[in-house]
Coordinates of C-alpha atoms in Angstrom, one line a residue:
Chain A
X1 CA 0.0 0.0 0.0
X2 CA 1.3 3.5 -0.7
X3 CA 1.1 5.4 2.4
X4 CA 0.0 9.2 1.4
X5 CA 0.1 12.8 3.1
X6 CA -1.9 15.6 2.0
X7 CA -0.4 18.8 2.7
X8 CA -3.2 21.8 3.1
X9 CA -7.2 20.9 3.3
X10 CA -8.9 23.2 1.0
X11 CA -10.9 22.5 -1.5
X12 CA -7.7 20.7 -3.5
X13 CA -7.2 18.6 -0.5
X14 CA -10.7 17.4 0.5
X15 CA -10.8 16.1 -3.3
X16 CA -7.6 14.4 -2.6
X17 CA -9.0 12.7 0.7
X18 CA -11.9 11.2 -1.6
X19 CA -9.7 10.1 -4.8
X20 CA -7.4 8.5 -2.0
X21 CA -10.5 6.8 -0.3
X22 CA -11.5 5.5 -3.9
X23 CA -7.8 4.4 -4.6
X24 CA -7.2 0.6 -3.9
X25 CA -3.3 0.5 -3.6
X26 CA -3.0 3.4 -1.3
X27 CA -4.2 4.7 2.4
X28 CA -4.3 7.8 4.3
X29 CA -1.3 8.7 7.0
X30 CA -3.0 11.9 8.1
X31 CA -3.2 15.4 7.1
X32 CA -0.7 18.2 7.4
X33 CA -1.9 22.1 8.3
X34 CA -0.4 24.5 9.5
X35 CA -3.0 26.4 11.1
X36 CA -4.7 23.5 12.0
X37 CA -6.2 25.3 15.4
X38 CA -8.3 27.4 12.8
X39 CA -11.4 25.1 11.2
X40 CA -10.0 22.4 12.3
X41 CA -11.5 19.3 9.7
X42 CA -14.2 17.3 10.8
X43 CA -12.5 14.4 9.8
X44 CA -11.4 10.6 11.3
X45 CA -7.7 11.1 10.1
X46 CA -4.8 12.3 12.1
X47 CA -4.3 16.2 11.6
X48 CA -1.1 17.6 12.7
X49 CA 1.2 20.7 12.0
X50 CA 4.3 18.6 11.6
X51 CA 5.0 15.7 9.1
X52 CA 7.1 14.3 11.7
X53 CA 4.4 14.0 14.2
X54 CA 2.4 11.5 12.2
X55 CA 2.8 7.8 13.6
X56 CA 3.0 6.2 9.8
X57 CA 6.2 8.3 7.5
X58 CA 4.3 8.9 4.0
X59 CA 6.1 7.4 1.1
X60 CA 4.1 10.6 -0.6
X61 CA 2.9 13.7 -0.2
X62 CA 0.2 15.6 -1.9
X63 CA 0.6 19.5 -1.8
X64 CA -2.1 20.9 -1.5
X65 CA -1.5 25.0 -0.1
X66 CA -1.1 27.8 -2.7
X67 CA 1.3 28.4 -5.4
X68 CA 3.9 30.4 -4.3
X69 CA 4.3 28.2 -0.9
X70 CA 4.9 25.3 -3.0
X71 CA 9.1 25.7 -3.6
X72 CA 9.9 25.8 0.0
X73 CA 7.2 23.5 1.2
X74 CA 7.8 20.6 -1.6
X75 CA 11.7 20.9 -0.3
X76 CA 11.0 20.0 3.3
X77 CA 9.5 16.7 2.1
X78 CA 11.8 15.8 -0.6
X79 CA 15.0 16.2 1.4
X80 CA 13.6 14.0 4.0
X81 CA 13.2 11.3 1.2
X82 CA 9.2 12.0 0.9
X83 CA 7.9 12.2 -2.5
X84 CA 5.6 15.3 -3.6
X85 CA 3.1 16.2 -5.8
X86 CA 2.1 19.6 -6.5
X87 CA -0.3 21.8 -8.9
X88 CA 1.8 24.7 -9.4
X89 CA 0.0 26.9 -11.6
X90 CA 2.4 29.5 -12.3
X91 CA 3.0 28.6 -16.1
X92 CA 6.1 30.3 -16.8
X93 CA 7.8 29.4 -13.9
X94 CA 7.6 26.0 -13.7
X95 CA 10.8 24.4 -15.5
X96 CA 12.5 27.0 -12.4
X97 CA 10.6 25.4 -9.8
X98 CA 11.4 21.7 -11.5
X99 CA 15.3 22.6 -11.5
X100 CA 14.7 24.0 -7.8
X101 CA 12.8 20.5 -6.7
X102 CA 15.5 18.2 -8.9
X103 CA 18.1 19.1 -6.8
X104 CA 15.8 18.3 -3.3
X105 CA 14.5 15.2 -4.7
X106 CA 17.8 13.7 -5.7
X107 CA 19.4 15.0 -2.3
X108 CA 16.5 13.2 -0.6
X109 CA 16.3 10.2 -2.7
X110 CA 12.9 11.2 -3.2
X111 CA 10.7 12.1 -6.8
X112 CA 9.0 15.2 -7.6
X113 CA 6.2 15.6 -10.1
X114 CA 5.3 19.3 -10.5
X115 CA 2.5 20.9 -11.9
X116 CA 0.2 18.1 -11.8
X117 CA -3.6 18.2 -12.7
X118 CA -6.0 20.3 -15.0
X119 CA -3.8 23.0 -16.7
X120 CA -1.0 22.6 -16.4
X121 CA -1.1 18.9 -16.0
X122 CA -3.8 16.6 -18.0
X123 CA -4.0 19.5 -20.3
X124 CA 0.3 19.3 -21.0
X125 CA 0.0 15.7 -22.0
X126 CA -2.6 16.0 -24.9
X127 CA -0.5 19.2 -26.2
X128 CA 2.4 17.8 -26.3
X129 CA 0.5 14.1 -28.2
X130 CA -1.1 16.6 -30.7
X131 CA 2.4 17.8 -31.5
X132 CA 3.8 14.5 -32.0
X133 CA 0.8 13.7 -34.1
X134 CA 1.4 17.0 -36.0
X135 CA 4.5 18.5 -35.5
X136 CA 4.0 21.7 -37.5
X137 CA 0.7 23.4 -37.1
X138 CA -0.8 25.6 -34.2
X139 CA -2.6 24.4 -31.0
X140 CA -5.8 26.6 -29.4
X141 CA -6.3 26.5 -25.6
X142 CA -9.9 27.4 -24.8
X143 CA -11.1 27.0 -21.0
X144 CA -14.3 27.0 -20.0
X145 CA -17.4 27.1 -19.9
X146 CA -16.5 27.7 -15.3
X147 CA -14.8 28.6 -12.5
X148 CA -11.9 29.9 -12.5
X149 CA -9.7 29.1 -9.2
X150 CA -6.8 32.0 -9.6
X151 CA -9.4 34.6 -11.6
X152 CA -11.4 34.2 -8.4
X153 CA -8.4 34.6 -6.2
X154 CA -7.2 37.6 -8.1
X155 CA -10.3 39.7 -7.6
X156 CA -10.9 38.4 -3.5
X157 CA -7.5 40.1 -3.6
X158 CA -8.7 43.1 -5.1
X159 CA -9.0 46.4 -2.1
X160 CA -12.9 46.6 -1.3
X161 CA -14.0 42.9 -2.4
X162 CA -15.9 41.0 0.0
X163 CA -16.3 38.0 -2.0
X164 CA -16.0 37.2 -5.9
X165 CA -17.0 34.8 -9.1
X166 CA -14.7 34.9 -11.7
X167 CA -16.8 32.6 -14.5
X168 CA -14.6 32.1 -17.7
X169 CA -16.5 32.1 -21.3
X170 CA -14.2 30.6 -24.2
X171 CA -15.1 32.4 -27.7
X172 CA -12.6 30.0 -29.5
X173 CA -9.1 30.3 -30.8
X174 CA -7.6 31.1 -26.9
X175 CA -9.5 34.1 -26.7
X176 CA -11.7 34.4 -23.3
X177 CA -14.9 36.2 -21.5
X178 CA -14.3 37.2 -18.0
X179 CA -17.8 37.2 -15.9
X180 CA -16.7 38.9 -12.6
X181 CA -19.5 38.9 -9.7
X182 CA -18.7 40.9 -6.5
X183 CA -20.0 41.5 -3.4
X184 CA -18.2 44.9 -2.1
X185 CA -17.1 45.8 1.7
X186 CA -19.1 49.0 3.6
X187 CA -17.1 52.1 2.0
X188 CA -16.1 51.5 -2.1
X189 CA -18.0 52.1 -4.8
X190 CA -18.7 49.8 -7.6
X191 CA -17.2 51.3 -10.2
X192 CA -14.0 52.1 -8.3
X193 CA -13.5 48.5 -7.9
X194 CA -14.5 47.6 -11.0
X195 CA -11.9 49.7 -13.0
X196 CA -8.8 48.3 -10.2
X197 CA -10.3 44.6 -11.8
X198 CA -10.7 45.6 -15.3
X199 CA -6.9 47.1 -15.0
X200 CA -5.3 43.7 -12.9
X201 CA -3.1 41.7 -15.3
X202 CA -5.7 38.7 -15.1
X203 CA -8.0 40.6 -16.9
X204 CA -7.1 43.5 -18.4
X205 CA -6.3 41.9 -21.9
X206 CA -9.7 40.3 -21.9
X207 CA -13.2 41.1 -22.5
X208 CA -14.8 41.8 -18.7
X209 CA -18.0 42.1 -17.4
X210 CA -18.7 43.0 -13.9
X211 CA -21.7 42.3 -12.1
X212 CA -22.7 43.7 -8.3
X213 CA -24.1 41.1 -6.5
X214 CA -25.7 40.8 -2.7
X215 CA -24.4 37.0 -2.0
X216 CA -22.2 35.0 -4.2
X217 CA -22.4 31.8 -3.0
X218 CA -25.6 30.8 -4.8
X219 CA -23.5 31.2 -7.9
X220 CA -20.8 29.0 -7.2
X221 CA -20.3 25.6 -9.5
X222 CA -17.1 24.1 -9.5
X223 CA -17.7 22.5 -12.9
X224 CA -15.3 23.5 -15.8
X225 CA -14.4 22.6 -19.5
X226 CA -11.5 22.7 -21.9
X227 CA -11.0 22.0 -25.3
X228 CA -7.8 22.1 -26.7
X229 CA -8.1 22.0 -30.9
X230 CA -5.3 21.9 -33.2
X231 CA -4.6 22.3 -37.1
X232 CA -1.9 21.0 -38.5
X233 CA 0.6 19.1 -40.8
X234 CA 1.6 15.1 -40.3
X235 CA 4.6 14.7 -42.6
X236 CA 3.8 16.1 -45.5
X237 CA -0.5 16.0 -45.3
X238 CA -2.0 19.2 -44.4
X239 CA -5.2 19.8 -42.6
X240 CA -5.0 17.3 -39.8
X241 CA -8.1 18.1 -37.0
X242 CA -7.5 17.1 -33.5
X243 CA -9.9 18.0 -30.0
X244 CA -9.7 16.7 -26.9
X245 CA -12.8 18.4 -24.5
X246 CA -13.6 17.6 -21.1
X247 CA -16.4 18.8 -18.7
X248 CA -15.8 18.1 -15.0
X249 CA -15.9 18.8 -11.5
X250 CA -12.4 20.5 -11.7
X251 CA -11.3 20.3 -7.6
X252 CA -12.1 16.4 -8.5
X253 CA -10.3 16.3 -11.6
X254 CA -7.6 18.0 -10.3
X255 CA -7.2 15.9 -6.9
X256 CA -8.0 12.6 -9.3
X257 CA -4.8 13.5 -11.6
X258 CA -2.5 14.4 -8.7
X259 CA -3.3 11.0 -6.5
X260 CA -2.6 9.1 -10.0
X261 CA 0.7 10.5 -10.0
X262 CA 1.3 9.9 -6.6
X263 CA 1.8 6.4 -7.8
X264 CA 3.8 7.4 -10.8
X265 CA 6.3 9.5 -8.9
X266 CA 7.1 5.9 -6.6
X267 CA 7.9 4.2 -10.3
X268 CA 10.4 7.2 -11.4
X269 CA 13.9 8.0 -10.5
X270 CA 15.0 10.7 -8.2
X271 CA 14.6 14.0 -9.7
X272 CA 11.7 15.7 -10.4
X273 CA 9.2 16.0 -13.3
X274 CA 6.5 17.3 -15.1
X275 CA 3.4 15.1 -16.4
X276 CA 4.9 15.3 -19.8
X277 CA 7.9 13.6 -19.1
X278 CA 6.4 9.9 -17.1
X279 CA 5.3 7.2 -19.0
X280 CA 0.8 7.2 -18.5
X281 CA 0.8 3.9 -17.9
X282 CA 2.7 4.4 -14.9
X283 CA -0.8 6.4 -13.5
X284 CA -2.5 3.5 -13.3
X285 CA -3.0 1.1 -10.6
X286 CA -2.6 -2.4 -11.6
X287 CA -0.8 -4.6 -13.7
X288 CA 1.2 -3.7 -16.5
X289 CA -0.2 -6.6 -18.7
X290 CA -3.9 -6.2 -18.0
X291 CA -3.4 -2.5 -19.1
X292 CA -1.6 -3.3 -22.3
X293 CA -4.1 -6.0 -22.8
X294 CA -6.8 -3.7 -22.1
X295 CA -5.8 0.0 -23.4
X296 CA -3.4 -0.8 -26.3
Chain B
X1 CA 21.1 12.9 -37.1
X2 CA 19.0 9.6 -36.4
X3 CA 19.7 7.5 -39.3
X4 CA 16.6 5.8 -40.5
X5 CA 15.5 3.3 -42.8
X6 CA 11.6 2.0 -44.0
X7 CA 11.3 -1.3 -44.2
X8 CA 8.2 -1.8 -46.7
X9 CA 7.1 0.5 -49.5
X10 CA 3.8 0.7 -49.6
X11 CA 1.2 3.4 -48.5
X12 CA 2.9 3.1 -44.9
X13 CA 6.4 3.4 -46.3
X14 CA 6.0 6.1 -48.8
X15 CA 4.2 8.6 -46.4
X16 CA 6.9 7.7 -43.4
X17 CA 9.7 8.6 -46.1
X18 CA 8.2 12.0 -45.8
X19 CA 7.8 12.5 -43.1
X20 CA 11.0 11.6 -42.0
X21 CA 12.2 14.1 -44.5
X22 CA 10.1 16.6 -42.6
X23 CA 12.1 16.2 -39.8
X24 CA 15.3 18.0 -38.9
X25 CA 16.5 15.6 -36.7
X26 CA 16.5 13.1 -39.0
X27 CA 17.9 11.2 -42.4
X28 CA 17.2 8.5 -44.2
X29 CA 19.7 5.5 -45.1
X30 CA 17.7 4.0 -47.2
X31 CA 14.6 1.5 -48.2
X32 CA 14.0 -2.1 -47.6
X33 CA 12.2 -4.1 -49.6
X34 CA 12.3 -8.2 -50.0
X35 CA 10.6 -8.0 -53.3
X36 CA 12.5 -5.1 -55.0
X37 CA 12.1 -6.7 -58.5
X38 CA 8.8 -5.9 -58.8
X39 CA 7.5 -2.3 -58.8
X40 CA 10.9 -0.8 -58.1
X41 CA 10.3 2.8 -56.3
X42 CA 11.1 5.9 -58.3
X43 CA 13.4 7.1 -55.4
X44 CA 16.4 8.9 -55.0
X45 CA 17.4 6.6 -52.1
X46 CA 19.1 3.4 -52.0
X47 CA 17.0 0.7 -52.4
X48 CA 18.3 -3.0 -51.0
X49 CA 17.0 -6.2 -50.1
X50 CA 18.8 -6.8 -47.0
X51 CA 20.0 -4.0 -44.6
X52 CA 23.5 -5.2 -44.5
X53 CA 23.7 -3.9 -48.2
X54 CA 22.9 -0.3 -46.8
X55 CA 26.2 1.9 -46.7
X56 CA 25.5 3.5 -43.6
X57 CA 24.0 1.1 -40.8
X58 CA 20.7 2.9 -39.4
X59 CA 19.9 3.4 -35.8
X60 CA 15.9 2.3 -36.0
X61 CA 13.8 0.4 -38.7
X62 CA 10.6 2.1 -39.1
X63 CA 8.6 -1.5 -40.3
X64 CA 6.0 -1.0 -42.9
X65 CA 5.5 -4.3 -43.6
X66 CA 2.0 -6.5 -42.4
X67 CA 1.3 -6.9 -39.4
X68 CA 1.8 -10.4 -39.7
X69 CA 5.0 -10.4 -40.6
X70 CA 6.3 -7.9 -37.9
X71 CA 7.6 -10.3 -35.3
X72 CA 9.6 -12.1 -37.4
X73 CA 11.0 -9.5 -39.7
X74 CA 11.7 -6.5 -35.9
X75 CA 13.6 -9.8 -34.9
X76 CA 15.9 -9.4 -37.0
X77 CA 16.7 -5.7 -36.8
X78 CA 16.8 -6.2 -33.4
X79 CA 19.3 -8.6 -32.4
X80 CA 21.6 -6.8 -35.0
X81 CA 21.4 -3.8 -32.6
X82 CA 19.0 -1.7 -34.4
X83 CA 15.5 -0.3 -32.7
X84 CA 12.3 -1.0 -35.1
X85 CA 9.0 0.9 -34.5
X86 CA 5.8 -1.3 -35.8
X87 CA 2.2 -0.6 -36.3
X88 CA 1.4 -4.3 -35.6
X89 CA -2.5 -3.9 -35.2
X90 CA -3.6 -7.2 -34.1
X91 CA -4.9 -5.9 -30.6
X92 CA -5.5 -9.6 -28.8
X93 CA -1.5 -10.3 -29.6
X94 CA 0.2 -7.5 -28.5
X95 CA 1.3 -8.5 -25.2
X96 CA 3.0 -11.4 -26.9
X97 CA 4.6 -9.6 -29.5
X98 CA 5.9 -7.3 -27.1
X99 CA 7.4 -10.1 -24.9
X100 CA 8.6 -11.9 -27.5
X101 CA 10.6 -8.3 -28.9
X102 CA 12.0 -7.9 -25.3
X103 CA 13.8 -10.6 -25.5
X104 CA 15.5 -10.1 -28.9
X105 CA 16.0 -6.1 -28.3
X106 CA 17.8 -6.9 -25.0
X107 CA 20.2 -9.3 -26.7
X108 CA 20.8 -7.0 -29.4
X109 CA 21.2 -3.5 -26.9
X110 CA 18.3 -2.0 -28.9
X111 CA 14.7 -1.0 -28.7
X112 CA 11.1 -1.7 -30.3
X113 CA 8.5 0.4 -30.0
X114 CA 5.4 -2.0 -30.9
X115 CA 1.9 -1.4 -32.4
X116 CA 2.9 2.5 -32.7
X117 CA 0.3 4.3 -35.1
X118 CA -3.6 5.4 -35.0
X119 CA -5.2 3.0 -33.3
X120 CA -3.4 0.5 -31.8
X121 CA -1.0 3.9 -30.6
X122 CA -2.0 7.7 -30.3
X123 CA -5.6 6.4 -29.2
X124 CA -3.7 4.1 -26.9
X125 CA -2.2 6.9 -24.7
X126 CA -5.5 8.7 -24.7
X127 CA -7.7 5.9 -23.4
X128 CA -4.9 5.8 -20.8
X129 CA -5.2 9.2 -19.9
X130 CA -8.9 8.7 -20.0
X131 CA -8.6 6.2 -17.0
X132 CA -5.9 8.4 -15.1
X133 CA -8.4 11.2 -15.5
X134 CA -11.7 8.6 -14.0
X135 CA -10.5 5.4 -13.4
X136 CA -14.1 4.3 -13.0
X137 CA -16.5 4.6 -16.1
X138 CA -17.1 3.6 -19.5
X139 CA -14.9 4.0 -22.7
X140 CA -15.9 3.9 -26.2
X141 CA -14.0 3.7 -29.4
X142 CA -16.2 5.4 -32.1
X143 CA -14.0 5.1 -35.8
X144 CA -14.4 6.9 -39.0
X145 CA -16.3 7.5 -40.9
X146 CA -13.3 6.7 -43.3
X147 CA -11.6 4.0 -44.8
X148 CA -10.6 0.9 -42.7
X149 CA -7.7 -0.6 -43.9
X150 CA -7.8 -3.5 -42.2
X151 CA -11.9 -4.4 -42.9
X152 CA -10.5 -3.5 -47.1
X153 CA -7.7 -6.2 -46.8
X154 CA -10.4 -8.7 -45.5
X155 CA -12.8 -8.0 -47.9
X156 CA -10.2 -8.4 -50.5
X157 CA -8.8 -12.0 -49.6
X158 CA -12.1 -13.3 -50.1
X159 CA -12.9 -15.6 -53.1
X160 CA -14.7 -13.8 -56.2
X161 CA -13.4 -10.1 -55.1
X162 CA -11.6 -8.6 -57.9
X163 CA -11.0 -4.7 -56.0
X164 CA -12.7 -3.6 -52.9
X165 CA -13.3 -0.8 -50.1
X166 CA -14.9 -0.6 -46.9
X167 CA -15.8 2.3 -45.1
X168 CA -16.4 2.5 -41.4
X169 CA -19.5 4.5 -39.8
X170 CA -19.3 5.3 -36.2
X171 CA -23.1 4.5 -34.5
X172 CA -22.1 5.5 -31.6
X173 CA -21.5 4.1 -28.0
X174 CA -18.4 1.7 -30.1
X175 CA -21.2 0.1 -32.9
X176 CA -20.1 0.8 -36.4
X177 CA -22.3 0.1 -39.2
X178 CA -19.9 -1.2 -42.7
X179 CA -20.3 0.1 -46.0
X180 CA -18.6 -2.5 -48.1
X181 CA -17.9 -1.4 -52.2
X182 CA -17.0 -4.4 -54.8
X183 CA -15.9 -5.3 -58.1
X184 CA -16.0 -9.1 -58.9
X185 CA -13.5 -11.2 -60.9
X186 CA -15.5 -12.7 -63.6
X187 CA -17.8 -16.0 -62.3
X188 CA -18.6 -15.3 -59.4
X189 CA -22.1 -13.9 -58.3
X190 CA -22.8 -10.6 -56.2
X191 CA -25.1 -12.7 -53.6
X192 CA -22.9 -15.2 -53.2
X193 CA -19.7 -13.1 -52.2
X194 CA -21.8 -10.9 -49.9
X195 CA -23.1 -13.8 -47.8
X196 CA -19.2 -14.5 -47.7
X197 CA -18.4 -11.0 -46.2
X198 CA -20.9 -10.4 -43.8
X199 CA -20.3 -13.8 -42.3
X200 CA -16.7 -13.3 -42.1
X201 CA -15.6 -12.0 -38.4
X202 CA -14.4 -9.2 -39.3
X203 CA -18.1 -8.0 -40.3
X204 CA -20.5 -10.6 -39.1
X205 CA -21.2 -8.6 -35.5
X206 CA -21.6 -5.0 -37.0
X207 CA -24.3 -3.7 -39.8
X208 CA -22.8 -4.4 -42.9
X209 CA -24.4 -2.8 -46.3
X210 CA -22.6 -4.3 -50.1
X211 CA -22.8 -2.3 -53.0
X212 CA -21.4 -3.8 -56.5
X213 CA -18.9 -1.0 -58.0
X214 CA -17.7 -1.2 -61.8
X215 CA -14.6 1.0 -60.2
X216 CA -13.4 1.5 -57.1
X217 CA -10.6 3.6 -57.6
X218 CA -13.0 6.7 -57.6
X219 CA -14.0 6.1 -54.2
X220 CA -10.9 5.9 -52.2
X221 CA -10.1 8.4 -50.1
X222 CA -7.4 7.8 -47.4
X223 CA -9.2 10.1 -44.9
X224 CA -10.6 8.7 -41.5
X225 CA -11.6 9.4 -38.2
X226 CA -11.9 8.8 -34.4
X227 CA -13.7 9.7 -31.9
X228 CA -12.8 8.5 -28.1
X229 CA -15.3 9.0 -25.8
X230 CA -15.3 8.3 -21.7
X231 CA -17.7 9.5 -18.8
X232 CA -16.8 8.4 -15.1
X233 CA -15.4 9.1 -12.1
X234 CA -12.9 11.2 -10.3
X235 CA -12.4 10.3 -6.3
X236 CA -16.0 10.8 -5.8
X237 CA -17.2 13.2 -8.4
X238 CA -19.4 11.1 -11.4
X239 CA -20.7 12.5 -14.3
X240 CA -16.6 13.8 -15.4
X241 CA -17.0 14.3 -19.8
X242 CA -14.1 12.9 -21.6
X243 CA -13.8 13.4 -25.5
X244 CA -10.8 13.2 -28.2
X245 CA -11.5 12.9 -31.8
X246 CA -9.5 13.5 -34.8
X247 CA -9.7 13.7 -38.8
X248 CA -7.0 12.8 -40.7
X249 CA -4.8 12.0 -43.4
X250 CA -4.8 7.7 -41.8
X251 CA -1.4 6.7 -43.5
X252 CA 0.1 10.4 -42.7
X253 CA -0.7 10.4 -39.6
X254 CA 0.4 7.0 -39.0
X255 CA 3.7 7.6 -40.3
X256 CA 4.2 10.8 -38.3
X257 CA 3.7 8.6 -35.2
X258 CA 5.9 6.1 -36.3
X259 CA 9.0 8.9 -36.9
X260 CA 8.6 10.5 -33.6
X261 CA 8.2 7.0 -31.9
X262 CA 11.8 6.0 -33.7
X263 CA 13.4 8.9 -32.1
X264 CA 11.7 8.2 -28.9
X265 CA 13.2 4.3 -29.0
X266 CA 16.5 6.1 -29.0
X267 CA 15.9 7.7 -25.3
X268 CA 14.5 4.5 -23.5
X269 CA 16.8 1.3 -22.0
X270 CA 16.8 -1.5 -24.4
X271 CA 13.7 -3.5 -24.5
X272 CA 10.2 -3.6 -26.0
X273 CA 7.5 -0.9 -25.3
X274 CA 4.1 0.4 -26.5
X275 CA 3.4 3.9 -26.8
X276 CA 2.2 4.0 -23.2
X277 CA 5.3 3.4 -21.2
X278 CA 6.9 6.0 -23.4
X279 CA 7.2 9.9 -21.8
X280 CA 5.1 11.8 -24.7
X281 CA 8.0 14.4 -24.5
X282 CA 10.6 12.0 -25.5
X283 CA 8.8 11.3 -29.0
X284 CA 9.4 15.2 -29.7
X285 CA 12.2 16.5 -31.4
X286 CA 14.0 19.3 -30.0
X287 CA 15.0 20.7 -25.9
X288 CA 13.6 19.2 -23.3
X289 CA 13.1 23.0 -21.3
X290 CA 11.9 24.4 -24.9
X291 CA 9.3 22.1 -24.3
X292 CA 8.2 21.9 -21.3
X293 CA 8.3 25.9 -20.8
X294 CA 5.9 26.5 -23.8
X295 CA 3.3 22.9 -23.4
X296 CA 3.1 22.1 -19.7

């Protein structure tokens, strides 16, 4: 059985909890906060502040806190020979943080795959396959239509917001719709707020609308879509058409794709990697020849 | 340079010589053909019957020969120290093909890529992914409409058929119905060679419709399709949508996996794979941080 951690118990990490509950090779150590005095999860697993304080040592741990903690937090683990998986969603840094998490994991003995689940992650695997399907040609990203996590986050961050909906609307070839609805705090006015999120960097080179709204909450599904469509040329044949589309629950998408490569990081080398670069079948729980059997 | 040769010169081995001459990383050493005598190809390269009369000795053997001769013919190449890639597309023997390739590739210090193409091979990796994304839920292959190669060979080795096509018409939910076009050697009756094809297992279980053709040559068109289609579960989330479909150019595309599985032979230990214990990035040419900074 591969013994797991998850690191953080948001909405990431409760998703994790349940794909680990539905996994039949693995089983839950406990899970690691550290302000665990504060909502403290209703919950049957050990909770601590301190990997080291758990009775079972993980062979894995699933990070589950926000971006920019993920460097120092994924380092702690790896050094002491702990495996991680994280979601790191800052695209252009992530071959830095994968040079940064190399050197930890091979120090520790340990594996880290980075930048695991929606996009980047699931999404990084079928772009890279439509390339080797047609090398030349040009790939569209289109999200939605959703939720999106860091939209959302970037206008809660935004002065006078009390609470926020960022809803993304693709309108084809990688160009987006931002639906913004806000719930202001006692003092600001809407459209002060509204020009600080038309001007924020997450939105300013998109079309944005900007709703007031009294309570937010009813708004909020967690369901989201892709489609990723390319064009292009497979030897010397023009005109080649691939899509891949998905509509999910994207916390459970996410959490499902990181506990999958929990099980591919104990498979790899030390080092650390991105989706792109381990072998799919090592995702899967079971044996090799039923899935070549089966999937092949 | 990866030094290449095609083994096989029909539709296969024509559109795999361009595309290997699409790709920079690449050259070709020349063709291989057991029956050279007979419709000699109007090529600039060197065209031999045995691979030892090549001047330069080639790293992989991209194998465009049938399926059925693949295991014998990869042996070969293999134990001489050079990797072969196959589209062998017989799905209930791959396993054993792929055993029986391990062997010879380790004694030889080289690597085969098995049943590497359309379907057995870029579908491969996505019904993987599928089940990484929900590994509970359904699956269904949904092919064409286009030509089937495989169902136009059948149709062709039985008695009475002088020329034949057979298209492929997805139903849906992985039923296809068969649209089967013939022209009949002289003596033999149209009812009597239909009862022939629709009892033969390769249409007896789907919806099979004959039509007699004076021609068939006006018909063909190397186009086809695929649609992949999965709903399921992630941890506890059901109801997750899962699509990929393509339209292609079948033996172009085919090809194009083939070359980018030849250079991705190159980067594993020796052995035998299929497509899905390869890393996707390893089948693309170019840097490995180029790569994953612009797709993950």
């Amino acid at each position: 059985m591969i013994k797991v951690a998850i690191v953080g118990f948001g909405n990431i990490g409760k998703s994790v909890m349940e794909a680990v509950e539905a996994s039949k090779d693995m089983e839950l150590c406990g899970v690691i906060m550290r302000t665990q005095s504060l909502n403290k999860p209703q919950i049957t697993l050990p909770v601590v502040d301190d990997v080291n304080k758990l009775a079972v040592k993980p062979d894995v741990a699933i990070l589950c806190t926000p971006s920019r903690s993920i460097p120092e937090v994924a380092e702690v683990f790896l050094t002491q020979g702990i495996s991680t998986i994280d979601s790191y969603d800052i695209h252009k840094d992530i071959w830095e943080l994968r040079e940064r998490l190399d050197i930890a994991a091979k120090k520790g003995g340990s594996t880290a795959i980075v930048s695991v689940g929606f996009d980047p992650g699931g999404d990084s695997v079928i772009r890279t396959l439509f390339e080797v399907f047609a090398p030349q040609g040009q790939t569209f990203t289109n999200f939605g239509p959703g939720m999106s996590m860091g939209h959302t986050v970037a206008v809660k961050a935004i002065e006078g917001v009390k609470n926020a909906l960022s809803i993304t609307i693709p309108l084809g070839t990688g160009v987006h719709r931002r639906l913004v609805y806000i719930d202001l705090l006692e003092g600001y006015t809407f459209d002060d707020v509204a020009a600080k999120i038309k001007a924020d960097p997450y939105f300013c080179n998109d079309e944005t609308h900007i709703y007031l709204e009294k309570d937010i909450d009813p708004l909020i599904d967690v369901g989201h879509g892709v489609s990723l469509v390319r064009k292009g040329v497979s030897g010397k044949a023009h005109n080649q058409q691939f899509e891949f589309s998905m509509k999910i629950n994207n916390p459970a998408l996410t959490a499902q794709v990181m506990v999958a490569c929990a099980r591919a990081a104990l498979k790899q080398n030390p080092g650390a990697y991105t989706m792109i670069e381990i072998p799919v079948i090592d995702m899967l729980d079971g044996n090799k020849e039923d899935h070549i059997r089966r999937l092949v």
